[in-house]
Short mmCIF file of C-alpha atoms in Angstrom, two decimals:
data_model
loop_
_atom_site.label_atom_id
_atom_site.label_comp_id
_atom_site.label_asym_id
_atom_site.label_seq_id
_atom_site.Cartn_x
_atom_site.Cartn_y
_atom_site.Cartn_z
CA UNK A 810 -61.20 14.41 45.98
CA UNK A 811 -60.74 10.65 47.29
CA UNK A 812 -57.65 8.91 46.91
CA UNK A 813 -56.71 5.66 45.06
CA UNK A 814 -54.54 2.34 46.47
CA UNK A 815 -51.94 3.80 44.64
CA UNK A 816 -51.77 7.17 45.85
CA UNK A 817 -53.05 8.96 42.51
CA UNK A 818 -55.99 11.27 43.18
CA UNK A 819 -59.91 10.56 42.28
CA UNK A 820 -61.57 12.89 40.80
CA UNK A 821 -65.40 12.72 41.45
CA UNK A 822 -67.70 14.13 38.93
CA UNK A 823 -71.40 13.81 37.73
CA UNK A 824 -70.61 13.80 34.05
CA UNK A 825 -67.16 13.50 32.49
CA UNK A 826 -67.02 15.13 29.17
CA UNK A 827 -64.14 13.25 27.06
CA UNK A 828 -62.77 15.43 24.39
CA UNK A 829 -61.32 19.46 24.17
CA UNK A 830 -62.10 20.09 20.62
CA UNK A 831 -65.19 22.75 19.54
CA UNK A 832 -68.02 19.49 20.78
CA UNK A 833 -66.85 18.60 23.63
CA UNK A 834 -66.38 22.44 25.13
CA UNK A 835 -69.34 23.25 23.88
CA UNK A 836 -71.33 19.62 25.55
CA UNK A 837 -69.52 20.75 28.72
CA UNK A 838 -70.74 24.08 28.97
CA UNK A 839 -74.51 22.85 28.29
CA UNK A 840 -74.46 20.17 30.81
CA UNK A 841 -72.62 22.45 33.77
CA UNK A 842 -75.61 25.44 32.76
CA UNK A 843 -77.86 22.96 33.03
CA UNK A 844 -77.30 22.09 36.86
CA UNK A 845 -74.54 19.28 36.40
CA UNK A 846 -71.03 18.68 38.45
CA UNK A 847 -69.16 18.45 35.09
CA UNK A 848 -65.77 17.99 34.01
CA UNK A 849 -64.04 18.46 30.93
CA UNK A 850 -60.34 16.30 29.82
CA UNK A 851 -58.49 15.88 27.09
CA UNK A 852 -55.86 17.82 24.53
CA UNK A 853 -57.20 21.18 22.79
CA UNK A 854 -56.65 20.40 19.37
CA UNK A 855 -53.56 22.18 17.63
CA UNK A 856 -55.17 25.22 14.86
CA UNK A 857 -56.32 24.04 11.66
CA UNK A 858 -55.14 26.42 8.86
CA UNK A 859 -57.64 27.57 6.86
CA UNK A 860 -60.74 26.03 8.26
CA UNK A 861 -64.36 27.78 9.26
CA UNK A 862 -67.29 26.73 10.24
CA UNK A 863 -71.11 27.65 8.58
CA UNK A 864 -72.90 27.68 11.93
CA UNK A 865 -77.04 27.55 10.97
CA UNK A 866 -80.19 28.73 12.78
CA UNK A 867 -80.52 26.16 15.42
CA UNK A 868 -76.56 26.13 16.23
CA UNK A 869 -77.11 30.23 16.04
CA UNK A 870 -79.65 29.54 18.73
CA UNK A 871 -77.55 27.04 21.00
CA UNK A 872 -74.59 29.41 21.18
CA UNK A 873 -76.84 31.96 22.38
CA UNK A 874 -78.06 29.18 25.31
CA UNK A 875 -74.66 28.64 26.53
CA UNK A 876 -73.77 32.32 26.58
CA UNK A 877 -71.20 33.00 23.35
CA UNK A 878 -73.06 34.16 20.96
CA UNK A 879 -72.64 37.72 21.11
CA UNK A 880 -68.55 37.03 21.03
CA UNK A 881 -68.89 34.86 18.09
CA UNK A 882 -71.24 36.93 16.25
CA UNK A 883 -68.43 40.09 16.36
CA UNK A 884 -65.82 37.28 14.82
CA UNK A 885 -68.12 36.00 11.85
CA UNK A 886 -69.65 36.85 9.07
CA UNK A 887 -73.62 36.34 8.25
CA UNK A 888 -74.55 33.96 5.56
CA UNK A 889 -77.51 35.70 3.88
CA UNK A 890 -77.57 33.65 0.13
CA UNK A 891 -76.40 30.60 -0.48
CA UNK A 892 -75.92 30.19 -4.07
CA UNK A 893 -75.42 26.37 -6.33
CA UNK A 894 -73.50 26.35 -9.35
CA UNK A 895 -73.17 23.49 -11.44
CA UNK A 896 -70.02 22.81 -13.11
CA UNK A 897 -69.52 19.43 -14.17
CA UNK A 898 -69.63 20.28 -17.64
CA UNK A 899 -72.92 17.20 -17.47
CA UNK A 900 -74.68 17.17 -21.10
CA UNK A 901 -78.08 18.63 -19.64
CA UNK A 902 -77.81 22.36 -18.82
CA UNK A 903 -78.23 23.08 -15.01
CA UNK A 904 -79.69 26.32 -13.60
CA UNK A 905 -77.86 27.79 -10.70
CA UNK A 906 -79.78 27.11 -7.17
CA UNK A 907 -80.05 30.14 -5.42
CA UNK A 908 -81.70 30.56 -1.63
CA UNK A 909 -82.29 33.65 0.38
CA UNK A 910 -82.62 33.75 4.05
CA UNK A 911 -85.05 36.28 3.68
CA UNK A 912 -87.59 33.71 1.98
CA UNK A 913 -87.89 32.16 5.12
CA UNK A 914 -88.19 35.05 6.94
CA UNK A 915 -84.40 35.08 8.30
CA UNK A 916 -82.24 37.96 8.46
CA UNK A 917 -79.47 35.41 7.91
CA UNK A 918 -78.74 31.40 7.88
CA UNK A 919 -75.99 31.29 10.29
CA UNK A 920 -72.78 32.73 10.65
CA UNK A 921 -69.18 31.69 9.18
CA UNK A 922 -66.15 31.51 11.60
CA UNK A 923 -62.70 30.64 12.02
CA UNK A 924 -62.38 26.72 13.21
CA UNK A 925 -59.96 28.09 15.59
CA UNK A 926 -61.50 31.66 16.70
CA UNK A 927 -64.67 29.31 17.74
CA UNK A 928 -63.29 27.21 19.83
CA UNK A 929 -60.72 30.04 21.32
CA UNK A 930 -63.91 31.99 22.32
CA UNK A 931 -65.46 28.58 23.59
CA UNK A 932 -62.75 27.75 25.68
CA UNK A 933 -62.34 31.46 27.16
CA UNK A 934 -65.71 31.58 28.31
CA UNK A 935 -65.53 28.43 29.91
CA UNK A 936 -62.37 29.50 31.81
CA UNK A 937 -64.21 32.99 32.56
CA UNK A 938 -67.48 31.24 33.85
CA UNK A 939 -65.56 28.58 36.18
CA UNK A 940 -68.83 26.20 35.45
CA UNK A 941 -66.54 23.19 35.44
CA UNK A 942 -63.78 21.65 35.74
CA UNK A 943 -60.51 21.27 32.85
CA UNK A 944 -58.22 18.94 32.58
CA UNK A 945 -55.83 19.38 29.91
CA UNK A 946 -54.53 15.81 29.67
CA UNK A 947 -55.34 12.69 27.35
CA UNK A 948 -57.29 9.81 28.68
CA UNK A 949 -55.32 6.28 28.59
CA UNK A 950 -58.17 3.84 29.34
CA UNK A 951 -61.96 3.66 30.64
CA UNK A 952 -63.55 0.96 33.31
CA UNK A 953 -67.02 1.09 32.06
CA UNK A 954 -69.53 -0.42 34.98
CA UNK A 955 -73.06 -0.92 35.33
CA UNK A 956 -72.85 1.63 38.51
CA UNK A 957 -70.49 4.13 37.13
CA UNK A 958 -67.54 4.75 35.14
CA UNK A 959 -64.48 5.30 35.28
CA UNK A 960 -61.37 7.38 32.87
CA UNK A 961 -57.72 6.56 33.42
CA UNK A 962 -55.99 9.48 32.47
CA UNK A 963 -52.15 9.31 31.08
CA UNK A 964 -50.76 10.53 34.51
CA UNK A 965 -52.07 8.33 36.80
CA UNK A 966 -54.97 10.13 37.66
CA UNK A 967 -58.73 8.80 37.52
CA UNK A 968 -61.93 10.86 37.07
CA UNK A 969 -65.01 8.36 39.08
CA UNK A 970 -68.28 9.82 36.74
CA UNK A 971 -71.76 8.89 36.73
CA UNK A 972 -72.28 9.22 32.81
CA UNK A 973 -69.60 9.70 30.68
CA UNK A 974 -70.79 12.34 27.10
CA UNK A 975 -68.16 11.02 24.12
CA UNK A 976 -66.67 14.12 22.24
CA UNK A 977 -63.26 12.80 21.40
CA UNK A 978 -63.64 12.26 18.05
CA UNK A 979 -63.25 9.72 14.81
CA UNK A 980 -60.68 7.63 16.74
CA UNK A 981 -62.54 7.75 20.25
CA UNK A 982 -60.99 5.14 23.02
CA UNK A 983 -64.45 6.33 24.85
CA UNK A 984 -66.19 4.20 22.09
CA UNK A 985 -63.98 1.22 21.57
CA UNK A 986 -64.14 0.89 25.25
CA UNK A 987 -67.88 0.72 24.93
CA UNK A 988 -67.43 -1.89 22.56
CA UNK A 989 -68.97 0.20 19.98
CA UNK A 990 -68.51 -0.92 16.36
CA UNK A 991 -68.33 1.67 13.70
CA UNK A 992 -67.97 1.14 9.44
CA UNK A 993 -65.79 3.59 7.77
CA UNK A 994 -65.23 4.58 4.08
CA UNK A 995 -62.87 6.93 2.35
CA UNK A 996 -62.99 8.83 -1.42
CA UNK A 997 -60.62 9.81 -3.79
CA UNK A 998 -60.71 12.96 -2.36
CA UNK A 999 -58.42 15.29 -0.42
CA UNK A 1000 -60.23 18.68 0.97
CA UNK A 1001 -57.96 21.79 0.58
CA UNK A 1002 -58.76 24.64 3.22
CA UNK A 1003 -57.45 28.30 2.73
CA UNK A 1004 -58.48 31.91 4.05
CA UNK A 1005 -58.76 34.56 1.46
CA UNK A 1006 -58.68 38.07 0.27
CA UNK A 1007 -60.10 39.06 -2.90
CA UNK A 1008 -61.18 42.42 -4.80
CA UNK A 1009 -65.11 42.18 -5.41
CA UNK A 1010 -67.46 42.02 -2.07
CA UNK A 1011 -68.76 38.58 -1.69
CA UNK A 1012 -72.76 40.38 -0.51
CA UNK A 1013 -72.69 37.85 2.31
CA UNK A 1014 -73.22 34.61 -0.43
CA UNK A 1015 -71.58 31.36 0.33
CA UNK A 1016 -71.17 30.19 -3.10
CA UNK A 1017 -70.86 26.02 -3.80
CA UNK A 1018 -69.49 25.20 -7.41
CA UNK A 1019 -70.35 21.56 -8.06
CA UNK A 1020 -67.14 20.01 -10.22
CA UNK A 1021 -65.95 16.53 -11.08
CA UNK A 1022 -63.71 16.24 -8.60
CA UNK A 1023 -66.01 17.60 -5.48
CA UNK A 1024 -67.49 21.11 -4.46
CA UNK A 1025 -65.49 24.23 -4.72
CA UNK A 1026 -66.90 26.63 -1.73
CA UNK A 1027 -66.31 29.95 -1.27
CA UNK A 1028 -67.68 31.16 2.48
CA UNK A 1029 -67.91 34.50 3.35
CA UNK A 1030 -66.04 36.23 6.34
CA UNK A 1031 -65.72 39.34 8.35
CA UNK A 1032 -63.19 41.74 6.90
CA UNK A 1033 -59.79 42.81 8.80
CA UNK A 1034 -57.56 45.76 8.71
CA UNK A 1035 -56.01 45.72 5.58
CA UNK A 1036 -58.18 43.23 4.07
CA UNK A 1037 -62.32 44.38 3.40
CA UNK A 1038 -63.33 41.41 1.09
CA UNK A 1039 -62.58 37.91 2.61
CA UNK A 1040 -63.97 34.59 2.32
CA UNK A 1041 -62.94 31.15 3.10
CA UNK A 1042 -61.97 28.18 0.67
CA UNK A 1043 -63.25 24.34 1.43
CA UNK A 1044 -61.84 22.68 -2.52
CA UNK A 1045 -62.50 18.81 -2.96
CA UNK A 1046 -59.65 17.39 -5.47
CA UNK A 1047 -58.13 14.05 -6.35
CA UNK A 1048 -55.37 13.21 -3.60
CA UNK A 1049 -53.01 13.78 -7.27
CA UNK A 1050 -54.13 17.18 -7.92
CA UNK A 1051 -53.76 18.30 -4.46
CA UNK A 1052 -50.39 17.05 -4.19
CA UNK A 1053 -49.72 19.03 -7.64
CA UNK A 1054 -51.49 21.91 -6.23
CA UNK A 1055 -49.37 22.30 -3.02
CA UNK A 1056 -46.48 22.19 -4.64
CA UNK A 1057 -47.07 25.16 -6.69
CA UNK A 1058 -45.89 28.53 -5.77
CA UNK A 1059 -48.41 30.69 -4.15
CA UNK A 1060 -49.81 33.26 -7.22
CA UNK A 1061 -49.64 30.21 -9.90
CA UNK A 1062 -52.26 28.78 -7.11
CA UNK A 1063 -54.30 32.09 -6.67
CA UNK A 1064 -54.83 32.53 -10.52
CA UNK A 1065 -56.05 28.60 -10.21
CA UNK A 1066 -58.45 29.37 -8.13
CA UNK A 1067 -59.67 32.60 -9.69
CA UNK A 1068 -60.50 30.66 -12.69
CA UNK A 1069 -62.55 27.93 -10.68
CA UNK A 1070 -64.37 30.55 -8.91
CA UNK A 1071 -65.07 32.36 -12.86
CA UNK A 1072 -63.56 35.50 -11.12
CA UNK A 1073 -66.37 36.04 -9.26
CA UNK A 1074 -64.64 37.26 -6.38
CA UNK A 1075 -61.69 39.22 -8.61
CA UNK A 1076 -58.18 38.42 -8.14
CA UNK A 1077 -57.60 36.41 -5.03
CA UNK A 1078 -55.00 36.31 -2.01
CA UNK A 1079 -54.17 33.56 0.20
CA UNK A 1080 -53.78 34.76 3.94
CA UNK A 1081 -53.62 32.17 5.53
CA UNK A 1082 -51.51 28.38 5.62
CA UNK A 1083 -53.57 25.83 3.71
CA UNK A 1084 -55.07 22.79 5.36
CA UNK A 1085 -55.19 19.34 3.73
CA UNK A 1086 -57.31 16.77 4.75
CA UNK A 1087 -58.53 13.20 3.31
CA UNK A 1088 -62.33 13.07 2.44
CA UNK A 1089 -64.09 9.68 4.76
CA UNK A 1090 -66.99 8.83 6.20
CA UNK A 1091 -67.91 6.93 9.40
CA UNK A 1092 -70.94 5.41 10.82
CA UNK A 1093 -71.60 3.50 14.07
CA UNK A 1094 -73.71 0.38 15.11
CA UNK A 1095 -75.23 2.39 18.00
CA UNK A 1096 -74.64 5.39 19.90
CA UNK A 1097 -74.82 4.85 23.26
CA UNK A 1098 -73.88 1.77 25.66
CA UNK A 1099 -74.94 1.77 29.43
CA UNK A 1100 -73.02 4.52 31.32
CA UNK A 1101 -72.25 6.51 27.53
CA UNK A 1102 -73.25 8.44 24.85
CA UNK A 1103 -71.41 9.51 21.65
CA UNK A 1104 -71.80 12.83 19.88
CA UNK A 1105 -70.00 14.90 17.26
CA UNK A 1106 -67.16 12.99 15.23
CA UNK A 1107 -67.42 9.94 17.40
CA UNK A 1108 -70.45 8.99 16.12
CA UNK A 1109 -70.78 11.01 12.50
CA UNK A 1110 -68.05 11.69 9.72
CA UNK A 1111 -68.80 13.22 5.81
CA UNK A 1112 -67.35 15.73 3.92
CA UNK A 1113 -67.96 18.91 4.36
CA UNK A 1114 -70.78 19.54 1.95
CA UNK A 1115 -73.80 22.27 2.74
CA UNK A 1116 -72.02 22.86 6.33
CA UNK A 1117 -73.79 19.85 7.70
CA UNK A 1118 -70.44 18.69 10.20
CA UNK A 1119 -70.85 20.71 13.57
CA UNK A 1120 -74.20 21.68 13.23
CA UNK A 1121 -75.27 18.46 13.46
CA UNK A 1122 -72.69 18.10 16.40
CA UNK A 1123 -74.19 20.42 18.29
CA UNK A 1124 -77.77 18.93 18.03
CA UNK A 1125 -76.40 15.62 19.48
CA UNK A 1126 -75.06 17.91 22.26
CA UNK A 1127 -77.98 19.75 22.67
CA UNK A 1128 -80.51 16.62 22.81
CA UNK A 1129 -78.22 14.65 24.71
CA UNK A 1130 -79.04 17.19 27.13
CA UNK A 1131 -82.62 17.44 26.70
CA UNK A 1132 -82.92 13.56 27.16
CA UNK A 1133 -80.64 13.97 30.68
CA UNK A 1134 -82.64 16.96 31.88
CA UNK A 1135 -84.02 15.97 35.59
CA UNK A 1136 -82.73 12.27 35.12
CA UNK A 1137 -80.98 10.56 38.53
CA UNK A 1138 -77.47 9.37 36.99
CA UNK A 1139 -77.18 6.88 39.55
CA UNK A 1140 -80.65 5.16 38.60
CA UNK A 1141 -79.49 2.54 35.85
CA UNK A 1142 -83.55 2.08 34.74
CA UNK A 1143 -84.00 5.60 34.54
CA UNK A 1144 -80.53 6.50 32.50
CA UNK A 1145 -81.43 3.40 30.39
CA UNK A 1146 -84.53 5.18 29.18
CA UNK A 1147 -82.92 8.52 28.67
CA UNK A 1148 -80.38 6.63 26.52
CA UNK A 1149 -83.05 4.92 24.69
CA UNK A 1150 -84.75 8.15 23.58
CA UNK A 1151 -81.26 9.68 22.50
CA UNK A 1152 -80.72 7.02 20.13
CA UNK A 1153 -83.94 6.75 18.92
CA UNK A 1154 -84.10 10.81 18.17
CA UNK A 1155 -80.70 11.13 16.78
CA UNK A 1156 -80.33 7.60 14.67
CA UNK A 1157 -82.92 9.46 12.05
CA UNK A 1158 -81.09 12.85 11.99
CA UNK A 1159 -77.33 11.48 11.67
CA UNK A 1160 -78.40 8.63 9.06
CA UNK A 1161 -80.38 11.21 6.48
CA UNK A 1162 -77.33 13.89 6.75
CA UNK A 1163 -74.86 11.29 6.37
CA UNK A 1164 -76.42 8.97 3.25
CA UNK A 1165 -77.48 12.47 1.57
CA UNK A 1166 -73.79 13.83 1.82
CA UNK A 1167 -72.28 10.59 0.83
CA UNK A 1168 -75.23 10.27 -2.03
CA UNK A 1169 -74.40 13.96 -3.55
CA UNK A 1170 -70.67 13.95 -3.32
CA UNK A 1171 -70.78 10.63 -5.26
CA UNK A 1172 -73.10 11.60 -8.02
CA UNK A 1173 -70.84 14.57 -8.59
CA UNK A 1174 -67.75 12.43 -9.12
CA UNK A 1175 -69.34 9.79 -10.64
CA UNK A 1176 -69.62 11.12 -14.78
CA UNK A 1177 -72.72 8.69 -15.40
CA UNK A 1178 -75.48 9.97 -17.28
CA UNK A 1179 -78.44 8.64 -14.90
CA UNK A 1180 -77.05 10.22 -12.16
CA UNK A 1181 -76.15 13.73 -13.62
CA UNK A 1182 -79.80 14.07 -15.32
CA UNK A 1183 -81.22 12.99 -11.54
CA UNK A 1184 -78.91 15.63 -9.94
CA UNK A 1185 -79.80 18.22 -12.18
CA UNK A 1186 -83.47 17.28 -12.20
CA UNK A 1187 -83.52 17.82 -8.35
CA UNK A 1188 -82.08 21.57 -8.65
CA UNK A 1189 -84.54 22.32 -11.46
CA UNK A 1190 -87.43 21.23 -9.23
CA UNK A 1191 -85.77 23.47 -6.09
CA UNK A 1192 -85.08 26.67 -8.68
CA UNK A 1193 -88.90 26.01 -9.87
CA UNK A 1194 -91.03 25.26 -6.63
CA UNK A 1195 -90.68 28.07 -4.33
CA UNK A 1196 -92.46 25.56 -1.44
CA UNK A 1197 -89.89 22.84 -1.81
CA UNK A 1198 -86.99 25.05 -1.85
CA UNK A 1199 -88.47 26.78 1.79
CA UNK A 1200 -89.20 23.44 3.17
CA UNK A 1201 -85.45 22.23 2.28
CA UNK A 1202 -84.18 25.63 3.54
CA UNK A 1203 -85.65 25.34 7.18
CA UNK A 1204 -84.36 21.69 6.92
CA UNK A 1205 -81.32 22.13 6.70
CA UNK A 1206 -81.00 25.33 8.78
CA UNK A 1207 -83.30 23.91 11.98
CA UNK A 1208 -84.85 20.84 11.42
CA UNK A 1209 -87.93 20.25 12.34
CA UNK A 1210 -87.67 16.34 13.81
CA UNK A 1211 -84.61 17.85 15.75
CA UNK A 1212 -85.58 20.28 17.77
CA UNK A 1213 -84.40 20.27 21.61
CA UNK A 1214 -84.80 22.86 23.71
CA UNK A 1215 -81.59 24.53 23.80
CA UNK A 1216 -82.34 25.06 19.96
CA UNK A 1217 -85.88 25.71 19.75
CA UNK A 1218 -87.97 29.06 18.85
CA UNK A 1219 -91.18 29.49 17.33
CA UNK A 1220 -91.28 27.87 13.70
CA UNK A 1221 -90.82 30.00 10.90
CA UNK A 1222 -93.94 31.17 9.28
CA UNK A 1223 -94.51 30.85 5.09
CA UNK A 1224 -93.25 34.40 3.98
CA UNK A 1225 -95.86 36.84 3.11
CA UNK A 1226 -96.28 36.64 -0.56
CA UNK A 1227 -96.06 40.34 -1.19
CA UNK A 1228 -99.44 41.13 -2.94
CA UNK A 1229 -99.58 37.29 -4.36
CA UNK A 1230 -102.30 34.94 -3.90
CA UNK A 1231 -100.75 31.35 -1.89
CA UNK A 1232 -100.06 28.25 -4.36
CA UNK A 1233 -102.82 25.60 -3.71
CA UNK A 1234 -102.04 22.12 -5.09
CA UNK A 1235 -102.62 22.34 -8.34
CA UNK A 1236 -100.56 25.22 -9.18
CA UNK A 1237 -97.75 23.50 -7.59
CA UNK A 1238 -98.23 19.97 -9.48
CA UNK A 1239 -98.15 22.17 -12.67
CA UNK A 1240 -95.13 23.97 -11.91
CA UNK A 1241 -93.34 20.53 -11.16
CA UNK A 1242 -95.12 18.88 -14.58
CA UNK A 1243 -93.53 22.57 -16.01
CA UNK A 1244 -89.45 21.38 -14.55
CA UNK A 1245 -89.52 18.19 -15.62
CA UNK A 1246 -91.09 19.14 -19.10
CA UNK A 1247 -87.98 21.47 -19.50
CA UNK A 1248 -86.01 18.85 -18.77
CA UNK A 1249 -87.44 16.32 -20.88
CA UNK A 1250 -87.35 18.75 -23.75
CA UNK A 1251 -83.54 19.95 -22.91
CA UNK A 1252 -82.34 16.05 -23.12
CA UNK A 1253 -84.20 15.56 -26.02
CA UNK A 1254 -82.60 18.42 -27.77
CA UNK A 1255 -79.19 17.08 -27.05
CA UNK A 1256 -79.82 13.68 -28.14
#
């Protein structure tokens, strides 16, 4: 530890990690596993009531890499089905979209866990493993340089790092000190988060109603003494009906949302405090400058539709650190080109999650014909072509165009069609001429 003019201490580190929340403990423990003098600052982030996180496949797989899987497995619950319920009240009838892990020759998709248990179990192994080092304090300012950089932390200290990983989220100083431009966007939306206890099992489904004024999702959790049925809540509103909503007493809001979940679940108990948080969006111009790299919230913000938020987090963690692996920090040509392949293997991923979040959660609060008979067209064509529904399972579960190594395993194989002869082309251009009849002939019928 070197000393500055002014008497504060240096700290010297090969790669600073910039942000405490779920990301940045989780970039910190991949880089320090993978060889790396790495150190971690910034504020833990206070709990968030109600919230949980879908973790798929491929983050399944990087948990098990940095050595937590095993704890957060005993805290979560498996996601086996994920079931799609239309409920828009749309003209043209809508089938429900239901997909099984087990189609794709998964014993699950992922698991669903507490925002807050993940990132306690995060941050305990990191203390227990001693990999690197914590700082718990905010970071004032950065001195970005072509050899190095450099974080000015609020008391006086200074961490000197080679490369500095950006995991402090949508209002990241890391990124406006890079000079980094970002567009952001916000909808008439507030998200309402809640943990639950209800009377009927949930059979490990996550269960998405699609409504006017965003998705209604019910996740499934572990049970706890007392309480053998649980799930979690994620409800999209108008900022009006969640103020209305809040202000209710606590059963006039249960029997709510037993009705919006058609008492699938029975009655319903809130356990929990209930989060509110304003739907937005955010893109950036680039994600990386010289001696930087954004991931996680810096660089990516949607709603949270089909879990898509820290799963794809963790991929920019985990091929941040695939494009680092054996590269000399201090080499500015060599970093440059490791930088270089980052953006140009993450730019795809974060644009198609981001545009087909934003694209969905429009369309469903947008009443315009078009768009509804569109929408509803796509889910018959997943409910009717068993091919296209597998392909857009293992999509969204491990993608295929994103898979580093801390998240890779042998590709899923086409499930065995149990006695049944494979689809060749044909039979699968007849079953989509077949959906779109149907849906020809429903419109017609209500015209």
């Amino acid at each position: 530890m070197a000393e500055t003019l002014a008497g504060s201490p240096t700290i010297d580190t090969q790669i600073l990690v910039a942000g405490a929340g779920s990301t940045g403990i989780a970039a910190a423990l991949a880089f320090a596993n993978a060889g790396w003098r790495v150190t971690l600052a910034g504020r833990f982030p206070p709990p968030l009531p109600g919230r949980t996180i879908a973790l798929f496949e491929a983050s399944v797989r990087f948990l098990d890499s940095i050595g937590v899987l095993e704890k957060v497995r005993a805290a979560a619950c498996p996601i086996e089905t994920i079931q799609m319920i239309d409920d828009t009240d749309q003209l043209l009838p809508v089938p429900d979209l239901v997909m099984r892990s087990e189609e794709i020759d998964l014993p699950a998709f992922g698991l669903n866990v507490s925002n807050d248990e993940l990132t306690a179990i995060l941050l305990e192994h990191a203390r227990a493993v001693g990999s690197f080092e914590i700082i718990e304090t905010d970071i004032a300012d950065y001195e970005l340089e072509e050899d190095g950089a450099t974080a000015i932390l609020a008391d006086g200290r200074r961490i000197a790092a080679d490369f500095i990983v950006a995991a402090d989220g949508r209002g990241s100083k890391a990124r406006a000190a890079a000079g980094i431009d970002t567009k952001e966007w916000t909808y008439p939306q507030v998200a309402l988060t809640a943990l639950l206890r209800h009377e009927l099992p949930h059979d490990n489904v996550s269960t998405e109603f699609h409504t006017r004024s965003g998705p209604f999702t019910l996740v499934p959790l572990p049970p706890r003494e007392g309480a053998e049925h649980r799930s979690s809540l994620v409800w999209l509103m108008s900022p009006r009906d969640a103020k209305r909503r809040l202000a209710k007493p606590r059963d006039e809001l249960q029997y709510e949302m037993e009705d919006y979940s058609r008492e699938k679940l029975g009655s319903i108990t809130i356990e929990s405090g209930i989060g509110e948080f304003r739907m937005g969006g955010l893109q950036v111009s680039r994600l990386t400058a010289p001696r930087l790299a954004l991931v996680g919230e810096t660089c990516h913000v949607f709603p949270p539709i089909g879990a898509q938020g820290l799963n794809l987090s963790l991929r920019d963690v985990a091929d941040l650190e695939d494009c680092l692996a054996s590269v000399d920090l201090r080499n500015p040509k060599e970093l440059s080109r490791a930088l270089l392949r980052y953006e140009a293997h993450r730019r795809a991923d974060i644009g198609f999650r981001t545009h087909g979040v934003d694209l969905l959660n429009r369309s469903l609060i947008v009443p315009y014909l078009p768009i509804d008979l569109i929408r509803g067209a796509g889910f018959i064509a997943m409910t009717a072509l068993g091919p296209l529904r597998r392909a857009v399972m293992r999509e969204g579960v491990a993608p295929h165009l994103a898979q580093p190594r801390l998240m890779r395993e042998e590709a899923p194989k086409e499930p065995r069609m149990r006695g049944k002869r494979p689809r060749g082309p044909e039979a699968l251009v007849d079953a989509a001429k077949g959906a779109f009849a149907h849906l020809r002939e429903t419109a017609s019928r209500l015209g």
